[in-house]
Coordinates of C-alpha atoms in Angstrom, one line a residue:
X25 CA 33.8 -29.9 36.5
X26 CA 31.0 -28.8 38.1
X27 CA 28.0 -27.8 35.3
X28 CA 24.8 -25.9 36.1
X29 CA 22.2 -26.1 33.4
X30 CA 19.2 -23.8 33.3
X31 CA 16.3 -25.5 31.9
X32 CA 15.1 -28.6 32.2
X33 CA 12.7 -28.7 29.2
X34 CA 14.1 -31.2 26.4
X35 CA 16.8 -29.6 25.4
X36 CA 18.6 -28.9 28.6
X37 CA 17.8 -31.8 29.9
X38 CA 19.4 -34.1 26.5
X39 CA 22.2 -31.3 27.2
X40 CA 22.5 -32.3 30.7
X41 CA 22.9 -36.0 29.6
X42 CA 25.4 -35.3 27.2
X43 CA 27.5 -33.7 30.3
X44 CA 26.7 -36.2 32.6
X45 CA 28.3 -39.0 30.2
X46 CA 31.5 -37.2 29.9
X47 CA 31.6 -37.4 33.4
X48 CA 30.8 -33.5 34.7
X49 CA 28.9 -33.1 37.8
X50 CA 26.0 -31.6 36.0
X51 CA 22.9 -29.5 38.3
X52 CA 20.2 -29.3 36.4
X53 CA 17.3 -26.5 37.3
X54 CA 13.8 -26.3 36.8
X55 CA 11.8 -23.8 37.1
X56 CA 8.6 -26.1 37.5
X57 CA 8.7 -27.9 40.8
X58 CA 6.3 -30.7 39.5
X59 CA 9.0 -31.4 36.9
X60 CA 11.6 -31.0 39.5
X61 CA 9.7 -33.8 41.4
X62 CA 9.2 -36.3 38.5
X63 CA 12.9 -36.4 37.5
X64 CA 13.8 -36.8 41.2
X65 CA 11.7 -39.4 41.7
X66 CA 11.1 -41.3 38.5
X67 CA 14.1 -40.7 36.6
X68 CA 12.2 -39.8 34.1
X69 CA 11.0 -36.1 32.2
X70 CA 7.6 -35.1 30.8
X71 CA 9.5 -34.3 28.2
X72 CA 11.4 -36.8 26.8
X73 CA 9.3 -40.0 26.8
X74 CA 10.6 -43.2 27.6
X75 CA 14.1 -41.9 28.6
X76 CA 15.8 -42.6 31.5
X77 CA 17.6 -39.7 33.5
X78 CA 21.2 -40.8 34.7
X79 CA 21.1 -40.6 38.2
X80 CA 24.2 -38.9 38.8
X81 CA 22.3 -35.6 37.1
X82 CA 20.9 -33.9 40.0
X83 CA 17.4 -32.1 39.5
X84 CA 17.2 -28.6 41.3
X85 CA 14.4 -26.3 41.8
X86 CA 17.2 -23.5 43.6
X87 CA 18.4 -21.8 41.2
X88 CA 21.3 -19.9 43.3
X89 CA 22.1 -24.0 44.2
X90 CA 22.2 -24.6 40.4
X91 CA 24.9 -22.7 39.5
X92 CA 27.2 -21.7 42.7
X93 CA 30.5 -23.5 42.1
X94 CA 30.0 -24.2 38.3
X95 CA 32.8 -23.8 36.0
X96 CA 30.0 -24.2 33.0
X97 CA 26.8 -22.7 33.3
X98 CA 24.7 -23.3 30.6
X99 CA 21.6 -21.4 29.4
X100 CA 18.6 -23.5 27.5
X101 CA 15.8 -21.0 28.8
X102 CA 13.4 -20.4 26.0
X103 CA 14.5 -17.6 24.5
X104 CA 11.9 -14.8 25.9
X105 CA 12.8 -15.9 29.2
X106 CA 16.3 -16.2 29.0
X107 CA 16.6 -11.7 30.7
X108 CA 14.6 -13.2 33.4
X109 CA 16.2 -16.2 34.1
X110 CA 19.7 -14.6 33.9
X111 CA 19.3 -11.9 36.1
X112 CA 18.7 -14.4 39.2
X113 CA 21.6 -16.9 38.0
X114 CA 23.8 -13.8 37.4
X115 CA 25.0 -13.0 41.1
X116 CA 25.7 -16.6 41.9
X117 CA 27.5 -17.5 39.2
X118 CA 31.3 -17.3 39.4
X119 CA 33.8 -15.1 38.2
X120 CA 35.9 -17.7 36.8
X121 CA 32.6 -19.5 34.9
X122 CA 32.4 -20.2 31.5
X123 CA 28.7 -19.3 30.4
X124 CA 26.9 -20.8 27.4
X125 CA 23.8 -20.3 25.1
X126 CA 22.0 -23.2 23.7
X127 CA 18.8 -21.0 23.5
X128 CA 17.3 -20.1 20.1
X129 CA 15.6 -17.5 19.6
X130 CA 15.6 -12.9 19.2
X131 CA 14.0 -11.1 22.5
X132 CA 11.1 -10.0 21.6
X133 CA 10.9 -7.1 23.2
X134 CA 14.8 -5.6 22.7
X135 CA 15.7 -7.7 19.3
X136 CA 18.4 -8.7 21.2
X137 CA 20.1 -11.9 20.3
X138 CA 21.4 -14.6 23.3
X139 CA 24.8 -13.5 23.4
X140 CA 23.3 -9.5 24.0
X141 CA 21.2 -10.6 26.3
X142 CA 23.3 -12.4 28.5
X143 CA 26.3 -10.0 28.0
X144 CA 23.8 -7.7 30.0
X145 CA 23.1 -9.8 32.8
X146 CA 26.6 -11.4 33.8
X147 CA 29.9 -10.2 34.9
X148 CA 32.2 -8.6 32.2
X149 CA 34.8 -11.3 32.7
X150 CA 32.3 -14.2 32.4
X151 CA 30.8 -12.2 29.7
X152 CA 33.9 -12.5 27.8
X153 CA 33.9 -16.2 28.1
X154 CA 30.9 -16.5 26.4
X155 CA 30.1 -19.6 23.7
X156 CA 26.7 -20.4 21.8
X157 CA 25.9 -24.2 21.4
X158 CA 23.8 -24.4 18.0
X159 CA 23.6 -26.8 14.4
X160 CA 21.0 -29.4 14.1
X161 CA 19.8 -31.5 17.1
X162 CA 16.8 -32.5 18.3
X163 CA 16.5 -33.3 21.8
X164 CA 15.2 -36.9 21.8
X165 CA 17.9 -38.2 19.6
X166 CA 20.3 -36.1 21.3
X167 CA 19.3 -38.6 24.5
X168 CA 19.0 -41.3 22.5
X169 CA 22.8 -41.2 21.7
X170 CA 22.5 -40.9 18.4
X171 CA 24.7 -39.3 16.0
X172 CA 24.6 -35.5 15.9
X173 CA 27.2 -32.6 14.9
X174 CA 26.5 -29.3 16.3
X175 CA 28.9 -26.1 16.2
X176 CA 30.5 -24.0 19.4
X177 CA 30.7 -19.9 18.5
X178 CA 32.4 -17.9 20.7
X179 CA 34.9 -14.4 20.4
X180 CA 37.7 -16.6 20.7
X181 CA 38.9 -19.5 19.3
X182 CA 40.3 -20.9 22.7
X183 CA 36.9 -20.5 24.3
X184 CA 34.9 -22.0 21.5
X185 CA 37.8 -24.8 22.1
X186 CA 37.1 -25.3 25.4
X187 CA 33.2 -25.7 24.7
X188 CA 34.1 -28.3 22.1
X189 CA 36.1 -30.0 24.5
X190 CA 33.8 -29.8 27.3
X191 CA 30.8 -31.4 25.1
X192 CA 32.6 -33.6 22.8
X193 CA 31.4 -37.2 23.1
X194 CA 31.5 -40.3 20.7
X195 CA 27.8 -39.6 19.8
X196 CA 27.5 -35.5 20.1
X197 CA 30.6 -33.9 17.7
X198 CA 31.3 -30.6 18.1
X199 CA 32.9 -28.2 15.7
X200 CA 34.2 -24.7 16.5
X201 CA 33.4 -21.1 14.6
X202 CA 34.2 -17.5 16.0
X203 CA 31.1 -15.7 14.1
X204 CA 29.0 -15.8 17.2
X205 CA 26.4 -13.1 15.1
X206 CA 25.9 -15.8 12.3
X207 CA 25.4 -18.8 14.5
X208 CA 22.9 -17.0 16.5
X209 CA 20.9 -15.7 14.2
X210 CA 21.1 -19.2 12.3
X211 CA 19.4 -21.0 15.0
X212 CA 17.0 -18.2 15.4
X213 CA 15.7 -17.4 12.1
X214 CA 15.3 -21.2 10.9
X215 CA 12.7 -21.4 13.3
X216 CA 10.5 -19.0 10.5
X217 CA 11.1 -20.7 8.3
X218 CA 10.3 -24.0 9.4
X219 CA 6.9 -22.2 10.3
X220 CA 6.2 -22.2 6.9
X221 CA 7.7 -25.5 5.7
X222 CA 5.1 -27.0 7.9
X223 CA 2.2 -24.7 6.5
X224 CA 3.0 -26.0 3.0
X225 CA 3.1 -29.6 4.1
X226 CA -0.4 -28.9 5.8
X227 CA -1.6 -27.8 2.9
X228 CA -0.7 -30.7 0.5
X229 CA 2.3 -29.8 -1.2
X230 CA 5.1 -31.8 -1.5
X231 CA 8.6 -31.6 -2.2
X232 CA 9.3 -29.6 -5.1
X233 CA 7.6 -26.4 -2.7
X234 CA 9.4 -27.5 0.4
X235 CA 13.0 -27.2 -1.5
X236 CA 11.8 -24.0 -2.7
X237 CA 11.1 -22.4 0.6
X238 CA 13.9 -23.7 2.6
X239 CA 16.5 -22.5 0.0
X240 CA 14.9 -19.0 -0.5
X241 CA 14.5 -19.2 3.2
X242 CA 17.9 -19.7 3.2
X243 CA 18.4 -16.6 1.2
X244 CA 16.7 -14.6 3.5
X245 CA 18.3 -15.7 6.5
X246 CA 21.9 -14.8 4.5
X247 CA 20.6 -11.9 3.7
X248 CA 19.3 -10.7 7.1
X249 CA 23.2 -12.4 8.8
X250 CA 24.8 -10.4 6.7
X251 CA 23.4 -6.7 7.1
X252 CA 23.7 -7.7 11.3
X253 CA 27.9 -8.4 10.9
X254 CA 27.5 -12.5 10.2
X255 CA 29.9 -14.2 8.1
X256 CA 28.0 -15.0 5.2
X257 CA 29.6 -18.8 4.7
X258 CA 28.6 -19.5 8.4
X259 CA 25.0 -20.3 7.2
X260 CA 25.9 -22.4 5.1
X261 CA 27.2 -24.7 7.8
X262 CA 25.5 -26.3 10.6
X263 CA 24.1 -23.4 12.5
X264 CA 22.4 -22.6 9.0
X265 CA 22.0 -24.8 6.1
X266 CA 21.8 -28.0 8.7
X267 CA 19.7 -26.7 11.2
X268 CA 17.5 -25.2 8.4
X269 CA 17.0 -28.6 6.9
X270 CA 16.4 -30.1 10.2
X271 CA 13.4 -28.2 11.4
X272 CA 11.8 -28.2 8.2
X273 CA 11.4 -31.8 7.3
X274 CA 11.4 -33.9 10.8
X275 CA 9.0 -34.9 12.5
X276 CA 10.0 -33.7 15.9
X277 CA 10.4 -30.4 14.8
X278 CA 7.8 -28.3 16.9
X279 CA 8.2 -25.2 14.4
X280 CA 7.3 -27.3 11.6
X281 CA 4.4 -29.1 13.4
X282 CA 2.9 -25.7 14.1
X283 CA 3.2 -25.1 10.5
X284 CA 1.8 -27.8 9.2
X285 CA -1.6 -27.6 11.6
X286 CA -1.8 -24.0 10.7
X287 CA -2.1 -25.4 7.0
X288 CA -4.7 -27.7 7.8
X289 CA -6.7 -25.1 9.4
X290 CA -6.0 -25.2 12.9
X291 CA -6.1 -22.0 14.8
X292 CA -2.9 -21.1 16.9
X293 CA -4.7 -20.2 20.0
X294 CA -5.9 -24.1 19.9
X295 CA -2.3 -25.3 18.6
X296 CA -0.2 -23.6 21.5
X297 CA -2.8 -24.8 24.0
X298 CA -2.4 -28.8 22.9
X299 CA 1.7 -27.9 23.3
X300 CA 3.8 -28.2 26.2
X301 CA 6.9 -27.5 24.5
X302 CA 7.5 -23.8 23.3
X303 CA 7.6 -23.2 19.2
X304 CA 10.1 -20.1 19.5
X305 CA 9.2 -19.4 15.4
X306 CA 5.8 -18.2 16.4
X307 CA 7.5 -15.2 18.6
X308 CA 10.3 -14.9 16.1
X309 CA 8.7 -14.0 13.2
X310 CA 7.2 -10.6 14.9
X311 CA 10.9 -10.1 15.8
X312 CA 13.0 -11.2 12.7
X313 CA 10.2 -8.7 10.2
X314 CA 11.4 -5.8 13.1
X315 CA 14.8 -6.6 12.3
X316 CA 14.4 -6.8 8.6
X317 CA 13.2 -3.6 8.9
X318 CA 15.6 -1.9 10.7
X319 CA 18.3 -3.3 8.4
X320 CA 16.2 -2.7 5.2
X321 CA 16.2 -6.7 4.7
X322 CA 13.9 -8.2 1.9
X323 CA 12.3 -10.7 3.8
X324 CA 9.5 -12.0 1.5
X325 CA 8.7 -15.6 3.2
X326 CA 9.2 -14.0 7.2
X327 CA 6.8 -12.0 6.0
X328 CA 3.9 -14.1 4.9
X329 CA 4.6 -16.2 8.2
X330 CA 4.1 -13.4 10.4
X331 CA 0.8 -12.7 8.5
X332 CA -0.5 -15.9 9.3
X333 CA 0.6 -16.2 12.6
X334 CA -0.6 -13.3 14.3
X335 CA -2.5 -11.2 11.4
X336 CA -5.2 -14.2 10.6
X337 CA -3.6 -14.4 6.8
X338 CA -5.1 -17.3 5.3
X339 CA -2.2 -19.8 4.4
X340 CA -3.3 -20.5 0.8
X341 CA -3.5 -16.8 0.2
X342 CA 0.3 -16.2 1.4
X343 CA 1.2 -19.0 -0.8
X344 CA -0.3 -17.7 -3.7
X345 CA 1.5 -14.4 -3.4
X346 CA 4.6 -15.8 -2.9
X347 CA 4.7 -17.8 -6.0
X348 CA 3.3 -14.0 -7.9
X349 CA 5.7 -11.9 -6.9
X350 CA 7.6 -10.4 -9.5
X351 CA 10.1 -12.3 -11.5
X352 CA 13.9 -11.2 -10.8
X353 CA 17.1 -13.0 -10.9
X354 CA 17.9 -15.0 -7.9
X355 CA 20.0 -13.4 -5.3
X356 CA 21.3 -14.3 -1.9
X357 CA 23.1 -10.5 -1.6

């Protein structure tokens, strides 16, 4: 099959390796002609260091080229993007076509998640064929070949079938859910929270405070799944629990990394500056606290990283009220 996938950041382009080893025909498009030019020449990516680019993957700056003919299209836009990005892909891509997420992330400006957005900007029929890619994976090990068990959402349980089929490798396993609401908003709202797993690390606190955030942020992201129409055990799975634990303790984890030089002092302006690679949390937590609003979702932690994010809270401060809020009984309703 012939596979066009948007994005040729990390995770697209690990994606797009996967692919190529089961032996699709994979396009891969970038938006940035200078990384267009590296791949196509050196076989190499800016941004996956020290891995070599099978040659059959063929790098693409046309984006009509990308996906004209593709049974699979797959979108790995960052998430703000992803409108954009869809709405030029959209009239080439094929009635017949299979379309899948592997972005992460609520639009900003709509608080939209993936599968809305996209539902907007492709046919009806592909729309209906549409599958989320999510569950813990960073992109350089993804490459590397090593290990990793992600989970394919989609309306259907013969669509999310086919995306397992279609992906499944002996390195990348693939297990299949039909609560697309839960699995997006797994892989979305993680990012937060690894926000502030980083910040606590930054500050010097160790592991007693980072298995208190990640399982009250756990709570929260429940919580917030819930009141949207998620299945509340999905987040316990590998869209939540495992992607949750993930990004908040590895080292490749550009959420946490964010965090943590937040915590030692670092202003954002300077952090997103030294980045190539974008940190969807720090969008995502103005858009996850508009959602907990709208669904009248206690979202104590979201909260405190929003505040030091884009209010100027000092991390020690949001800390400090966290651990003096009010004692109640613990509760993931």
């Amino acid at each position: 099959m012939k596979v066009g996938v948007l994005g040729a950041g990390a995770w697209g382009t690990a994606l797009a390796m996967v692919l190529a080893r089961k032996g699709h025909e994979v396009d891969l498009w970038s938006y940035d002609p200078a990384v267009a030019d590296q791949v196509a020449d050196t076989g190499t990516s800016p941004y996956l260091e020290g891995i070599e680019i099978p040659s059959t993957i063929r790098i693409r700056n046309d984006i009509a080229a990308s996906v004209e003919g593709a049974g699979l299209v797959v979108s790995v836009s960052p998430s703000q993007f992803v409108r954009r990005v869809m709405a030029e892909a959209g009239p080439a891509i094929g009635a017949e076509a299979m379309v899948v997420s592997a972005s992460k992330g609520i639009e900003l400006e709509s608080l939209k998640r993936m599968d809305e957005v996209v539902d907007e900007m492709v046919a009806g029929d592909v729309a209906a064929r549409f599958a989320v890619l999510s569950g813990p994976s960073f992109a350089m090990e993804v490459a590397q070949e090593m290990p990793t068990a992600v989970v394919a959402a989609a309306r259907s349980e013969e669509v999310a079938g086919t995306v397992q089929h279609l992906f499944q490798t002996g390195s990348f396993r693939v297990y299949t859910n039909t609560d697309v609401v839960g699995v997006e908003l797994g892989g979305a709202l993680k990012n937060v929270i690894a926000l502030a797993a980083g910040v606590a690390a930054g500050l010097g606190f160790g592991h007693n405070t980072l298995a208190a955030l990640m399982t009250r942020g756990l709570a929260e992201i429940t919580r917030l799944g819930v009141a949207m129409g998620a299945q509340r055990q999905t987040f316990a799975g590998l869209a939540g629990m495992g992607d949750l634990v993930l990004t908040c303790t590895g080292s490749l984890s550009r959420n946490r990394t964010v965090g943590y030089r937040l915590g030692q002092g670092e202003t954002l302006k300077a952090i997103l500056a030294d980045m190539s690679a974008v940190a969807e949390g720090v969008r995502n937590a103005e858009a996850v606290c508009a959602l907990a609003d709208r669904h009248d979702v206690e979202m104590p932690i979201t909260r405190e990283v929003r505040a030091i994010v884009h209010q100027g809270r000092d991390p020690a401060e949001a800390l400090a009220a966290l651990m003096s809020r009010d004692p109640k009984p613990e509760d993931w309703s």
